[in-house]
CSV table of C-alpha atoms in Angstrom, one decimal:
chain,number,residue,atom,x,y,z
A,927,MET,CA,61.3,53.5,103.9
A,928,LYS,CA,64.6,52.7,102.4
A,929,ASN,CA,67.4,54.1,104.5
A,930,PRO,CA,69.7,51.2,105.4
A,931,GLU,CA,71.1,53.0,108.4
A,932,ALA,CA,67.6,53.5,109.8
A,933,GLN,CA,66.8,49.8,109.4
A,934,GLN,CA,69.9,48.9,111.4
A,935,ASP,CA,68.6,50.9,114.4
A,936,VAL,CA,65.9,48.3,115.1
A,937,SER,CA,67.3,46.5,118.2
A,938,LEU,CA,66.3,43.1,119.5
A,939,SER,CA,64.1,44.6,122.1
A,940,GLN,CA,62.4,46.8,119.5
A,941,GLY,CA,62.0,43.8,117.2
A,942,ILE,CA,60.1,41.9,119.9
A,943,ARG,CA,58.0,44.8,121.0
A,944,MET,CA,57.0,45.9,117.5
A,945,MET,CA,55.4,42.5,116.9
A,946,PHE,CA,53.0,43.4,119.7
A,947,TYR,CA,52.6,47.1,119.0
A,948,VAL,CA,54.2,48.2,122.3
A,949,MET,CA,56.8,50.6,120.8
A,950,LYS,CA,57.1,54.1,122.3
A,951,PRO,CA,56.4,57.3,120.3
A,952,ASN,CA,59.9,58.7,121.0
A,953,GLU,CA,61.6,55.7,119.4
A,954,THR,CA,59.4,55.4,116.3
A,955,THR,CA,59.0,59.1,115.3
A,956,PHE,CA,60.7,60.3,112.1
A,957,GLN,CA,60.6,63.5,110.2
A,958,THR,CA,60.8,62.1,106.7
A,959,LEU,CA,59.5,59.0,105.1
A,960,GLU,CA,63.0,58.0,104.0
A,961,GLU,CA,64.0,57.7,107.7
A,962,VAL,CA,61.2,55.2,108.5
A,963,PRO,CA,62.7,51.7,108.9
A,964,ASP,CA,61.2,48.8,107.0
A,965,TYR,CA,59.8,47.2,110.1
A,966,VAL,CA,58.1,44.4,108.1
A,967,LYS,CA,61.3,43.4,106.5
A,968,GLN,CA,63.1,43.5,109.9
A,969,ALA,CA,60.4,41.2,111.3
A,970,THR,CA,61.3,38.2,109.2
A,971,PRO,CA,63.5,36.5,111.9
A,972,PHE,CA,60.7,37.2,114.5
A,973,PHE,CA,58.1,35.6,112.2
A,974,ILE,CA,60.3,32.5,112.0
A,975,SER,CA,61.0,32.4,115.7
A,976,LEU,CA,57.4,32.8,116.7
A,977,MET,CA,56.4,30.0,114.3
A,978,LEU,CA,59.0,27.7,115.8
A,979,LEU,CA,57.8,28.6,119.3
A,980,GLU,CA,54.2,27.9,118.3
A,981,MET,CA,55.3,24.5,117.0
A,982,VAL,CA,57.1,23.6,120.3
A,983,VAL,CA,54.1,24.8,122.5
A,984,SER,CA,51.7,22.9,120.3
A,985,TRP,CA,53.7,19.7,120.6
A,986,ILE,CA,53.9,20.1,124.4
A,987,ARG,CA,50.2,20.9,124.9
A,988,LYS,CA,48.6,18.8,122.1
A,989,GLY,CA,51.2,16.3,121.1
A,990,LYS,CA,51.0,17.5,117.4
A,991,PRO,CA,52.1,20.4,115.2
A,992,PRO,CA,49.8,23.4,114.9
A,993,GLY,CA,49.0,22.7,111.2
A,994,ARG,CA,49.8,20.7,108.1
A,995,LEU,CA,53.0,21.0,106.0
A,996,ASP,CA,51.1,21.4,102.7
A,997,ASP,CA,48.8,24.1,104.0
A,998,ALA,CA,51.7,26.0,105.6
A,999,VAL,CA,53.7,25.9,102.3
A,1000,THR,CA,50.7,27.2,100.5
A,1001,SER,CA,50.2,30.0,103.0
A,1002,ILE,CA,53.8,31.2,102.8
A,1003,SER,CA,53.6,30.9,99.0
A,1004,ALA,CA,50.7,33.4,99.0
A,1005,GLY,CA,52.8,35.7,101.2
A,1006,VAL,CA,55.7,35.4,98.7
A,1007,MET,CA,53.5,36.2,95.8
A,1008,SER,CA,51.9,39.2,97.6
A,1009,ARG,CA,55.3,40.9,97.9
A,1010,LEU,CA,56.4,40.5,94.3
A,1011,PRO,CA,54.8,43.7,92.9
A,1012,SER,CA,56.9,45.7,95.4
A,1013,LEU,CA,60.0,44.8,93.5
A,1014,PHE,CA,58.9,47.1,90.7
A,1015,SER,CA,57.2,50.0,92.5
A,1016,ARG,CA,56.5,51.5,95.9
A,1017,SER,CA,53.3,50.4,97.6
A,1018,ILE,CA,50.1,52.1,96.4
A,1019,GLU,CA,49.2,52.6,100.1
A,1020,LEU,CA,52.1,55.0,100.4
A,1021,THR,CA,52.1,56.5,96.9
A,1022,SER,CA,48.4,57.4,97.1
A,1023,TYR,CA,48.9,58.8,100.6
A,1024,ILE,CA,51.8,61.0,99.6
A,1025,TYR,CA,49.9,62.3,96.6
A,1026,ILE,CA,46.9,63.4,98.8
A,1027,TRP,CA,49.3,64.8,101.4
A,1028,GLU,CA,51.2,66.9,98.9
A,1029,ASN,CA,48.2,68.2,97.0
A,1030,TYR,CA,45.1,68.3,99.3
A,1031,ARG,CA,46.2,68.4,103.0
A,1032,LEU,CA,44.2,70.8,105.1
A,1033,PHE,CA,46.9,71.3,107.7
A,1034,SER,CA,49.9,69.5,109.1
A,1035,LEU,CA,49.9,67.9,112.6
A,1036,PRO,CA,53.4,68.0,114.2
A,1037,TRP,CA,55.3,64.9,113.2
A,1038,ASP,CA,57.2,64.8,116.5
A,1039,SER,CA,54.2,65.1,118.8
A,1040,PRO,CA,53.1,62.0,120.9
A,1041,TRP,CA,49.5,63.2,120.4
A,1042,THR,CA,50.0,62.8,116.6
A,1043,TRP,CA,51.4,59.4,117.1
A,1044,TYR,CA,48.5,58.1,119.2
A,1045,LEU,CA,45.9,59.8,116.9
A,1046,THR,CA,47.5,58.0,113.9
A,1047,PHE,CA,47.4,54.7,115.9
A,1048,LEU,CA,43.6,55.1,116.3
A,1049,GLY,CA,43.1,56.5,112.7
A,1050,VAL,CA,45.0,53.6,111.0
A,1051,ASP,CA,43.2,51.0,113.2
A,1052,LEU,CA,39.8,52.5,112.4
A,1053,GLY,CA,40.6,52.7,108.7
A,1054,TYR,CA,41.7,49.0,108.8
A,1055,TYR,CA,38.4,48.1,110.5
A,1056,TRP,CA,36.3,49.6,107.7
A,1057,PHE,CA,38.5,48.3,105.0
A,1058,HIS,CA,38.4,44.8,106.5
A,1059,ARG,CA,34.6,45.0,106.8
A,1060,MET,CA,34.1,46.1,103.2
A,1061,ALA,CA,36.5,43.4,102.1
A,1062,HIS,CA,33.9,40.9,103.4
A,1063,GLU,CA,30.8,42.9,102.3
A,1064,VAL,CA,31.8,43.9,98.7
A,1065,ASN,CA,32.3,41.0,96.3
A,1066,ILE,CA,35.1,42.5,94.2
A,1067,MET,CA,37.1,43.3,97.4
A,1068,TRP,CA,36.3,39.8,98.8
A,1069,ALA,CA,37.8,38.3,95.6
A,1070,ALA,CA,41.1,39.6,96.9
A,1071,HIS,CA,40.6,39.1,100.7
A,1072,GLN,CA,39.3,35.5,100.4
A,1073,THR,CA,42.9,34.3,99.8
A,1074,HIS,CA,43.6,35.0,103.5
A,1075,HIS,CA,40.6,33.0,104.6
A,1076,SER,CA,41.2,30.0,102.3
A,1077,SER,CA,43.4,28.1,104.8
A,1078,GLU,CA,41.6,25.3,106.7
A,1079,ASP,CA,44.3,25.5,109.4
A,1080,TYR,CA,44.7,28.3,111.9
A,1081,ASN,CA,48.3,29.0,112.9
A,1082,LEU,CA,51.0,31.7,112.4
A,1083,SER,CA,51.7,30.6,108.9
A,1084,THR,CA,48.1,31.5,108.1
A,1085,ALA,CA,48.9,35.1,108.8
A,1086,LEU,CA,51.3,35.1,105.9
A,1087,ARG,CA,48.6,34.0,103.4
A,1088,GLN,CA,48.1,37.4,101.8
A,1089,SER,CA,46.4,38.6,98.6
A,1090,VAL,CA,48.4,40.0,95.6
A,1091,PHE,CA,46.0,42.7,94.9
A,1092,GLN,CA,44.2,43.5,98.2
A,1093,ILE,CA,46.3,46.7,98.7
A,1094,TYR,CA,44.7,48.2,95.5
A,1095,THR,CA,41.6,48.9,97.5
A,1096,SER,CA,42.8,49.2,101.1
A,1097,TRP,CA,44.5,52.5,100.5
A,1098,ILE,CA,41.1,54.2,100.0
A,1099,PHE,CA,40.2,53.7,103.7
A,1100,TYR,CA,43.5,55.3,105.0
A,1101,SER,CA,43.4,58.3,102.6
A,1102,PRO,CA,41.4,60.7,104.9
A,1103,LEU,CA,44.4,60.6,107.3
A,1104,ALA,CA,46.5,62.2,104.6
A,1105,LEU,CA,44.6,65.4,105.0
A,1106,VAL,CA,46.3,66.1,108.4
A,1107,ILE,CA,48.9,63.4,109.3
A,1108,PRO,CA,52.4,63.4,107.9
A,1109,PRO,CA,53.3,60.3,105.8
A,1110,SER,CA,56.2,59.4,108.0
A,1111,VAL,CA,53.9,58.9,111.0
A,1112,TYR,CA,51.4,57.0,108.9
A,1113,ALA,CA,54.1,54.7,107.5
A,1114,VAL,CA,55.1,53.6,111.0
A,1115,HIS,CA,51.6,52.7,112.1
A,1116,LEU,CA,50.6,51.0,108.8
A,1117,GLN,CA,53.4,48.5,109.5
A,1118,PHE,CA,52.8,48.1,113.2
A,1119,ASN,CA,49.1,47.5,112.5
A,1120,LEU,CA,50.0,44.7,110.1
A,1121,LEU,CA,52.7,43.2,112.4
A,1122,TYR,CA,50.3,43.1,115.4
A,1123,GLN,CA,48.0,40.9,113.5
A,1124,PHE,CA,50.6,38.2,113.0
A,1125,TRP,CA,50.6,36.7,116.5
A,1126,ILE,CA,46.8,36.5,116.9
A,1127,HIS,CA,46.7,33.7,114.2
A,1128,THR,CA,47.2,30.9,116.7
A,1129,GLU,CA,45.3,28.3,118.7
A,1130,VAL,CA,48.0,27.8,121.4
A,1131,ILE,CA,46.8,31.0,123.2
A,1132,ASP,CA,43.5,30.8,124.9
A,1133,ASN,CA,41.6,33.6,126.7
A,1134,LEU,CA,43.6,36.7,127.7
A,1135,GLY,CA,41.2,37.9,130.5
A,1136,PRO,CA,40.5,41.6,130.7
A,1137,LEU,CA,42.6,42.3,127.5
A,1138,GLU,CA,39.8,40.6,125.6
A,1139,LEU,CA,37.6,43.7,126.2
A,1140,ILE,CA,39.9,46.1,124.4
A,1141,LEU,CA,42.4,44.2,122.2
A,1142,ASN,CA,41.9,42.0,119.2
A,1143,THR,CA,43.2,38.6,120.5
A,1144,PRO,CA,43.7,35.1,119.2
A,1145,SER,CA,40.3,34.1,120.5
A,1146,HIS,CA,38.5,37.0,118.8
A,1147,HIS,CA,40.3,36.4,115.5
A,1148,ARG,CA,39.7,32.7,115.5
A,1149,VAL,CA,36.0,33.6,115.3
A,1150,HIS,CA,36.7,35.8,112.3
A,1151,HIS,CA,38.4,33.0,110.5
A,1152,GLY,CA,35.6,30.5,111.2
A,1153,ARG,CA,33.1,29.3,108.6
A,1154,ASN,CA,30.5,28.4,111.3
A,1155,ARG,CA,27.4,30.5,110.8
A,1156,TYR,CA,27.9,32.4,114.0
A,1157,CYS,CA,31.4,33.4,112.9
A,1158,ILE,CA,30.5,34.9,109.5
A,1159,ASP,CA,31.1,38.6,109.1
A,1160,LYS,CA,32.3,39.1,112.7
A,1161,ASN,CA,35.4,40.6,114.5
A,1162,TYR,CA,37.0,42.7,111.8
A,1163,ALA,CA,39.4,44.5,114.2
A,1164,GLY,CA,43.0,45.0,113.5
A,1165,THR,CA,44.4,45.9,116.9
A,1166,LEU,CA,41.5,47.2,119.0
A,1167,ILE,CA,38.3,45.1,119.3
A,1168,ILE,CA,36.4,48.1,120.5
A,1169,TRP,CA,35.5,49.0,116.9
A,1170,ASP,CA,33.5,45.7,116.5
A,1171,ARG,CA,31.8,46.4,119.9
A,1172,ILE,CA,30.9,49.9,118.8
A,1173,PHE,CA,29.7,49.0,115.3
A,1174,GLY,CA,27.8,45.8,116.2
A,1175,THR,CA,30.1,43.2,114.6
A,1176,PHE,CA,31.5,41.6,117.7
A,1177,GLU,CA,31.1,37.9,118.5
A,1178,ALA,CA,32.8,36.0,121.3
A,1179,GLU,CA,34.2,32.5,120.8
A,1180,ASN,CA,31.7,30.0,122.2
A,1181,LYS,CA,31.7,26.9,120.0
A,1182,LYS,CA,34.4,24.9,118.2
A,1183,VAL,CA,35.6,27.0,115.2
A,1184,VAL,CA,36.0,25.3,111.8
A,1185,TYR,CA,38.3,27.3,109.6
A,1186,GLY,CA,38.3,28.2,105.9
A,1187,LEU,CA,35.9,29.3,103.3
A,1188,THR,CA,32.3,28.3,103.5
A,1189,HIS,CA,32.9,26.5,100.2
A,1190,PRO,CA,36.5,25.1,100.4
A,1191,ILE,CA,38.5,25.3,97.2
A,1192,ASN,CA,40.5,22.1,97.9
A,1193,THR,CA,43.7,23.0,96.2
A,1194,PHE,CA,47.3,24.0,97.0
A,1195,ASP,CA,47.8,25.7,93.6
A,1196,PRO,CA,48.8,29.3,94.6
A,1197,LEU,CA,47.3,30.8,91.4
A,1198,LYS,CA,43.9,29.3,92.2
A,1199,VAL,CA,44.2,30.4,95.8
A,1200,GLN,CA,44.7,33.9,94.6
A,1201,PHE,CA,42.3,34.2,91.7
A,1202,HIS,CA,39.6,31.5,91.9
A,1203,HIS,CA,37.0,33.9,93.2
A,1204,LEU,CA,37.6,36.3,90.4
A,1205,ALA,CA,37.0,33.5,87.9
A,1206,TYR,CA,33.8,32.6,89.8
A,1207,MET,CA,32.7,36.3,89.6
A,1208,TRP,CA,33.3,36.4,85.9
A,1209,THR,CA,31.2,33.4,85.3
A,1210,THR,CA,28.4,34.7,87.6
A,1211,PHE,CA,28.5,38.1,86.1
A,1212,TRP,CA,27.7,36.9,82.6
A,1213,ALA,CA,25.2,34.3,83.8
A,1214,THR,CA,23.2,36.9,85.7
A,1215,PRO,CA,20.5,38.7,83.7
A,1216,GLY,CA,20.0,42.5,83.9
A,1217,PHE,CA,22.4,45.4,84.2
A,1218,PHE,CA,21.6,46.2,87.9
A,1219,ASN,CA,21.9,42.6,88.8
A,1220,LYS,CA,25.3,42.4,87.1
A,1221,PHE,CA,26.3,45.6,89.0
A,1222,SER,CA,25.2,43.9,92.2
A,1223,VAL,CA,27.4,40.8,91.5
A,1224,ILE,CA,30.4,43.1,91.7
A,1225,PHE,CA,29.5,45.5,94.5
A,1226,LYS,CA,27.1,43.6,96.8
A,1227,GLY,CA,28.2,40.8,99.2
A,1228,PRO,CA,29.7,37.5,98.0
A,1229,GLY,CA,26.5,35.7,99.2
A,1230,TRP,CA,24.2,38.0,97.2
A,1231,GLY,CA,21.9,36.7,94.4
A,1232,PRO,CA,18.8,38.1,92.7
A,1233,GLY,CA,16.0,38.5,95.2
A,1234,LYS,CA,18.3,38.2,98.2
A,1235,PRO,CA,19.4,40.9,100.7
A,1236,ARG,CA,22.7,42.7,100.1
A,1237,LEU,CA,24.8,40.3,102.1
A,1238,GLY,CA,22.9,37.2,101.2
A,1239,LEU,CA,21.0,34.7,103.4
A,1240,SER,CA,22.5,33.0,106.4
A,1241,GLU,CA,20.6,29.8,105.6
A,1242,ASP,CA,22.7,29.6,102.4
A,1243,ILE,CA,25.8,29.1,104.5
A,1244,PRO,CA,26.5,25.3,104.8
A,1245,GLU,CA,26.0,24.0,108.3
A,1246,VAL,CA,29.2,23.0,110.2
A,1247,THR,CA,29.1,19.7,112.0
A,1248,GLY,CA,32.6,19.9,113.6
A,1249,LYS,CA,33.6,16.7,111.8
A,1250,GLU,CA,34.9,18.4,108.7
A,1251,VAL,CA,38.2,17.0,107.4
A,1252,PRO,CA,40.6,19.6,105.9
A,1253,PHE,CA,41.7,19.0,102.3
A,1254,SER,CA,45.2,17.3,102.4
A,1255,SER,CA,47.7,16.5,99.8
A,1256,LEU,CA,47.9,12.9,98.6
A,1257,ALA,CA,51.5,13.3,97.6
A,1258,SER,CA,54.0,10.8,99.3
A,1259,TYR,CA,56.1,11.9,102.3
A,1260,LEU,CA,59.2,12.0,100.1
A,1261,LEU,CA,57.5,14.2,97.5
A,1262,LYS,CA,56.5,16.6,100.3
A,1263,ILE,CA,60.1,16.7,101.5
A,1264,TYR,CA,61.2,17.4,97.9
A,1265,ALA,CA,58.6,20.2,97.6
A,1266,VAL,CA,59.9,21.8,100.9
A,1267,VAL,CA,63.5,21.6,99.7
A,1268,GLN,CA,62.7,23.2,96.4
A,1269,PHE,CA,60.6,25.8,98.3
A,1270,ALA,CA,63.6,26.6,100.5
A,1271,VAL,CA,65.9,27.0,97.5
A,1272,MET,CA,63.4,29.4,95.9
A,1273,LEU,CA,63.2,31.4,99.2
A,1274,SER,CA,66.9,31.9,99.3
A,1275,PHE,CA,66.9,33.5,95.8
A,1276,TYR,CA,63.7,35.4,96.8
A,1277,GLU,CA,65.3,37.0,99.8
A,1278,ASP,CA,68.5,37.7,97.8
A,1279,THR,CA,66.3,39.5,95.1
A,1280,PHE,CA,64.8,41.8,97.7
A,1281,ALA,CA,68.2,42.5,99.3
A,1282,ARG,CA,69.8,43.3,96.0
A,1283,LYS,CA,67.0,44.7,93.9
A,1284,ALA,CA,68.6,48.1,93.4
A,1285,ALA,CA,71.6,46.4,91.8
A,1286,LEU,CA,69.6,44.0,89.5
A,1287,THR,CA,68.5,45.0,86.0
A,1288,GLN,CA,64.7,45.1,85.2
A,1289,VAL,CA,65.2,42.1,82.9
A,1290,THR,CA,66.8,40.1,85.7
A,1291,LEU,CA,64.0,41.1,88.2
A,1292,LEU,CA,61.3,40.1,85.7
A,1293,LEU,CA,62.9,36.8,85.0
A,1294,ARG,CA,63.4,36.0,88.7
A,1295,VAL,CA,59.7,36.9,89.4
A,1296,CYS,CA,58.6,34.6,86.6
A,1297,PHE,CA,60.8,31.8,88.1
A,1298,PHE,CA,59.3,32.4,91.6
A,1299,ILE,CA,55.8,32.1,90.2
A,1300,LEU,CA,56.7,29.1,88.2
A,1301,THR,CA,58.2,27.4,91.2
A,1302,LEU,CA,55.2,28.1,93.5
A,1303,THR,CA,52.8,26.9,90.8
A,1304,SER,CA,54.9,23.7,90.2
A,1305,ILE,CA,55.0,22.9,94.0
A,1306,GLY,CA,51.2,23.4,94.1
A,1307,PHE,CA,50.8,21.0,91.2
A,1308,ILE,CA,53.0,18.4,93.0
A,1309,LEU,CA,51.0,18.8,96.2
A,1310,ASP,CA,47.7,18.5,94.3
A,1311,GLN,CA,49.0,15.5,92.4
A,1312,ARG,CA,48.0,17.1,89.1
A,1313,PRO,CA,48.7,15.0,85.9
A,1314,LYS,CA,51.0,17.6,84.4
A,1315,ALA,CA,53.1,18.2,87.6
A,1316,ALA,CA,56.0,16.1,86.2
A,1317,VAL,CA,56.4,18.0,82.9
A,1318,MET,CA,56.0,21.3,84.7
A,1319,GLU,CA,58.6,20.5,87.3
A,1320,ALA,CA,61.0,19.2,84.7
A,1321,SER,CA,60.6,22.4,82.7
A,1322,ARG,CA,61.0,24.5,85.8
A,1323,CYS,CA,64.3,22.8,86.7
A,1324,LEU,CA,65.5,23.4,83.2
A,1325,VAL,CA,64.6,27.1,83.4
A,1326,PHE,CA,66.6,27.3,86.7
A,1327,LEU,CA,69.7,25.9,85.0
A,1328,MET,CA,69.3,28.4,82.1
A,1329,LEU,CA,68.9,31.4,84.4
A,1330,CYS,CA,72.0,30.3,86.3
A,1331,ARG,CA,73.9,29.8,83.1
A,1332,PHE,CA,73.0,33.3,81.8
A,1333,GLY,CA,73.8,35.0,85.2
A,1334,HIS,CA,70.2,35.9,86.2
A,1335,LEU,CA,70.3,33.6,89.2
A,1336,LYS,CA,73.4,33.3,91.5
A,1337,PRO,CA,73.6,31.5,94.8
A,1338,LEU,CA,74.4,33.5,97.9
A,1339,ILE,CA,77.5,31.3,98.3
A,1340,SER,CA,79.3,30.8,95.0
A,1341,SER,CA,80.6,27.4,96.0
A,1342,TRP,CA,76.9,26.2,95.9
A,1343,SER,CA,76.7,26.7,92.2
A,1344,PHE,CA,78.0,23.3,91.1
A,1345,PRO,CA,76.1,21.2,93.7
A,1346,LEU,CA,72.9,23.1,92.7
A,1347,GLU,CA,73.5,22.4,89.0
A,1348,ILE,CA,74.1,18.7,89.8
A,1349,PHE,CA,70.9,18.5,91.9
A,1350,PHE,CA,68.7,20.2,89.4
A,1351,SER,CA,70.1,18.1,86.5
A,1352,ILE,CA,69.1,15.0,88.5
A,1353,CYS,CA,65.7,16.5,89.0
A,1354,ILE,CA,65.3,17.1,85.3
A,1355,ALA,CA,66.2,13.5,84.6
A,1356,TYR,CA,63.8,12.2,87.2
A,1357,TRP,CA,60.8,14.3,86.3
A,1358,GLY,CA,61.5,13.9,82.6
A,1359,VAL,CA,61.4,10.1,82.8
A,1360,ARG,CA,58.2,10.4,85.0
A,1361,SER,CA,56.5,12.7,82.5
A,1362,MET,CA,57.4,10.4,79.6
A,1363,LYS,CA,55.9,7.4,81.5
A,1364,GLN,CA,52.7,9.4,82.1
A,1365,LEU,CA,52.6,10.4,78.5
A,1366,ALA,CA,53.0,6.8,77.4
A,1367,SER,CA,50.3,5.6,79.7
A,1368,GLY,CA,47.9,8.4,78.6
A,1369,LEU,CA,47.5,10.1,82.0
A,1370,TRP,CA,47.5,13.5,80.3
A,1371,LYS,CA,44.3,12.8,78.5
């Protein structure tokens, strides 16, 4: 998926339709993997447009935005981090598939047949159902997937809250398709299945009537994201809800849904959002006696404990009252604006890095990735009002100036270089003074 000319062939009409999986086989069929457009990359303007539309509709219908700024920044931060490994290597979901196809395929279905296209649609969606279900029922897989469920809001930005290492297990569930289905067909549907799931992360769409019987809809997926007892381990579907109806995991939306993890993590630190459950598993693993019990900590459900069934007990799940208050940042309004500005500056360099990664050296790529992670972490510290946020932000701004000075970071527009240097110099002075005041008053202790 790296032919620029193929990517340019995605029209406005196709861009809109690909978000809802209504593309035709004859316009999305390719002989080789290199011809397949990067539909996910092409979807960026549609992500933004739909989020703006959701905001407008929410203001009109409810008189308020669909979520909170701090939560949205954290969700998009997780999405940013999840894509960073792809700067250095092709996705394991493709490399593993290609390896199986080239070495173990039984026979080859015709790449240009509509029947192959529709069969792959069903195969990828069924594979996603079982991957998603296991990601909730196997603790080590939940350690990755919980990132997506950690938001206490439910809006389109939540769809972007993705795990860094989830793809390192998801490929297993698609690998049987490689025995018969060409990689180019698989690569198309892998992207469409992901894109379809973006628009269902919203509260501004209610019931969709007869479509609720077949398709995964916002109503069905709201249940999946709920921490109410009736919502736990339900509605794993990607595109078709029929899999949940067939395998007994379907639940209709019937009560007010409260979103997030059953035990909220109460932080906007992107590293904690990604890795806190792994740290919890590590502690639990060593605290649990017996080899088989330790094995169960890893491979049974996240709610399991000695003497409990594989998926734990429903009574261990905290009751939801409907009066829960989502965790919010105590940072001032001005600090939140500052965080958004710095986040936007980082995103401009982030997009530039993906656009020009073939022309950048490995050293520059590595330094940029480190700067992105440092920026996201520093913003999380600011939103969390952590004591060391000031010294971290001062250090981060200094790193930015150094990377610019040595040519590892360059603005998209060269005339922005001087204003950015002035801005970041002022930031260093502000955060430096603030960190010195904190040090003098003993806030670091």
